[in-house]
Coordinates of C-alpha atoms in Angstrom, one line a residue:
M1 CA 65.1 70.6 126.5
Q2 CA 63.0 67.4 126.4
A3 CA 65.4 65.7 124.0
Q4 CA 68.2 66.0 126.6
E5 CA 65.8 65.0 129.4
L6 CA 66.0 68.4 131.0
I7 CA 62.9 69.1 133.1
P8 CA 61.8 72.8 133.0
D9 CA 61.1 74.3 136.5
L10 CA 58.7 77.1 137.5
L11 CA 61.3 79.8 136.6
T12 CA 61.8 78.4 133.1
Y13 CA 58.0 78.2 132.5
N14 CA 57.5 81.8 133.8
T15 CA 60.3 83.1 131.6
L16 CA 58.8 81.4 128.5
L17 CA 55.3 82.6 129.4
N18 CA 56.7 86.2 129.8
G19 CA 58.2 86.0 126.3
L20 CA 54.9 84.9 124.8
C21 CA 53.0 87.7 126.6
I22 CA 55.5 90.3 125.6
N23 CA 55.0 89.2 122.0
K24 CA 51.2 89.4 122.5
Q25 CA 50.8 85.6 122.0
I26 CA 48.3 85.4 124.7
A27 CA 46.4 82.3 123.4
E28 CA 49.7 80.5 123.2
A29 CA 50.6 81.6 126.7
F30 CA 47.5 80.0 128.1
S31 CA 48.1 76.8 126.1
F32 CA 51.6 76.8 127.6
L33 CA 50.1 77.3 131.0
H34 CA 48.0 74.2 130.6
I35 CA 51.0 72.2 129.5
M36 CA 52.9 73.5 132.5
E37 CA 50.1 72.3 134.8
E38 CA 49.9 68.9 133.0
K39 CA 53.6 68.5 133.7
G40 CA 52.9 69.0 137.4
V41 CA 54.4 72.5 137.7
N42 CA 52.0 74.7 139.7
P43 CA 51.7 78.3 138.6
D44 CA 52.6 80.8 141.3
I45 CA 51.6 84.5 141.8
I46 CA 54.4 85.5 139.5
T47 CA 52.9 83.3 136.7
Y48 CA 49.5 84.9 137.1
G49 CA 51.1 88.3 137.3
I50 CA 52.8 87.7 133.9
L51 CA 49.5 86.6 132.4
I52 CA 47.4 89.4 133.9
D53 CA 50.0 92.0 132.7
G54 CA 50.0 90.4 129.2
L55 CA 46.2 90.4 129.0
C56 CA 46.0 94.1 130.1
K57 CA 48.7 95.2 127.6
D58 CA 46.8 93.3 124.9
G59 CA 43.5 95.1 125.7
K60 CA 41.9 92.1 127.3
L61 CA 41.0 93.7 130.6
E62 CA 37.9 91.7 131.3
I63 CA 39.8 88.4 130.9
A64 CA 42.5 89.8 133.2
R65 CA 39.9 90.8 135.8
N66 CA 38.4 87.3 135.7
L67 CA 41.9 85.8 136.2
F68 CA 42.5 88.3 139.0
N69 CA 39.2 87.4 140.7
G70 CA 40.1 83.7 140.6
L71 CA 43.4 84.1 142.4
C72 CA 41.9 83.6 145.9
S73 CA 40.3 80.3 144.9
K74 CA 43.7 79.1 143.9
G75 CA 45.1 80.1 147.3
L76 CA 47.0 83.0 146.0
Q77 CA 47.0 86.6 147.2
P78 CA 47.5 89.4 144.6
D79 CA 50.7 91.3 145.1
V80 CA 51.3 95.0 144.5
H81 CA 52.3 94.4 140.9
I82 CA 49.1 92.6 140.0
Y83 CA 46.9 95.2 141.8
T84 CA 48.7 98.0 140.1
T85 CA 48.5 96.4 136.7
I86 CA 44.7 96.0 137.0
I87 CA 44.3 99.5 138.5
G88 CA 46.3 101.1 135.7
S89 CA 44.3 99.3 133.0
L90 CA 41.0 100.3 134.7
C91 CA 42.1 103.9 134.6
E92 CA 43.2 103.7 131.0
E93 CA 39.7 102.4 130.1
G94 CA 38.1 105.3 132.0
L95 CA 36.9 103.2 134.9
T96 CA 38.6 105.3 137.5
E97 CA 35.9 104.8 140.2
E98 CA 36.4 101.0 139.9
A99 CA 40.1 101.5 140.1
K100 CA 39.7 103.6 143.2
C101 CA 37.5 100.8 144.8
L102 CA 40.3 98.3 143.9
L103 CA 42.8 100.6 145.5
K104 CA 40.8 100.5 148.7
E105 CA 40.5 96.7 148.5
M106 CA 44.3 96.6 148.0
E107 CA 44.8 98.6 151.2
T108 CA 42.2 96.5 153.1
S109 CA 43.9 93.3 152.1
G110 CA 47.2 94.5 153.6
C111 CA 48.9 95.1 150.3
A112 CA 50.4 98.6 150.5
P113 CA 49.9 100.6 147.3
N114 CA 53.0 102.1 145.7
S115 CA 53.5 105.3 143.8
V116 CA 52.6 103.6 140.5
A117 CA 49.2 102.7 141.8
Y118 CA 48.5 106.3 143.0
E119 CA 49.9 107.7 139.8
A120 CA 47.5 105.5 137.8
I121 CA 44.5 106.8 139.8
I122 CA 45.5 110.4 139.4
K123 CA 46.2 110.0 135.7
G124 CA 42.7 108.4 135.4
Y125 CA 41.2 111.5 137.1
L126 CA 43.3 113.9 135.0
K127 CA 42.0 112.2 131.8
G128 CA 38.4 112.6 133.1
T129 CA 36.6 115.6 134.4
S130 CA 36.6 115.1 138.1
F131 CA 40.2 115.7 139.2
M132 CA 39.5 118.9 141.2
R133 CA 36.6 117.1 143.0
Q134 CA 39.1 114.3 143.9
R135 CA 41.7 116.4 145.7
H136 CA 41.6 114.0 148.6
S137 CA 43.4 111.5 146.4
W138 CA 46.1 114.1 145.8
M139 CA 46.4 114.8 149.5
K140 CA 46.7 111.1 150.3
C141 CA 49.5 110.8 147.7
V142 CA 51.2 113.8 149.3
D143 CA 50.8 112.2 152.7
E144 CA 52.3 109.0 151.3
D145 CA 55.2 111.0 149.9
F146 CA 54.4 110.3 146.3
A147 CA 54.4 114.0 145.3
S148 CA 57.0 113.6 142.6
S149 CA 54.7 111.1 140.8
M150 CA 51.8 113.5 141.0
I151 CA 53.8 116.4 139.7
E152 CA 55.0 114.3 136.8
A153 CA 51.5 113.2 136.0
I154 CA 50.2 116.7 136.1
H155 CA 53.1 118.1 134.0
S156 CA 52.8 115.3 131.4
G157 CA 49.9 117.3 130.0
L158 CA 47.1 115.0 131.0
S159 CA 45.0 117.8 132.5
S160 CA 42.9 119.7 130.0
H161 CA 41.2 121.8 132.6
S162 CA 41.8 125.5 132.2
A163 CA 40.9 126.0 135.9
F164 CA 43.6 123.6 137.0
N165 CA 46.4 125.6 138.6
V166 CA 49.4 123.5 139.4
D167 CA 51.2 126.3 141.3
E168 CA 48.2 126.8 143.6
L169 CA 47.9 123.1 144.2
V170 CA 51.6 122.7 145.0
T171 CA 51.7 125.6 147.4
T172 CA 48.4 124.7 149.2
T173 CA 49.6 121.1 149.8
H174 CA 53.0 122.5 151.1
L175 CA 55.1 120.6 148.5
I176 CA 57.1 123.8 148.2
T177 CA 57.6 126.1 151.2
P178 CA 58.6 129.7 150.8

């Protein structure tokens, strides 16, 4: 591109960063980010979303959280994709309570959680031991009309609790009416 004097724009840089992250070349992605900034192209929320997603998928949750926490200082507000990426990674690491706090922060900031965010929380609880104590999360998801995500999470075999009765939960939450 440079030989033909073509100047890459933000979309081009984001596309290249995404390719690096997909291929788990995270260090190269950050080097490329610095080149991008040196060329006067300012990263946007999509740029940081790509990097946070790449870090989380590469098991670098702590670095992703630091990047996430620095967004406001850059004048950027996390979007639903970024929140959900961090929430999902927290739940995968067994940090469901932290994920739940981040979900509340998400709601407070005016960013409406989607079904993926709720599903991540429920999957986190299903992997843990406290799902039955966390029925209010289920009820909120039902209220938000994310029941299909919940049923899918439950039926995916994530719950190892013998006392967990899907039929009872579905009928008591009125997902299925007689």
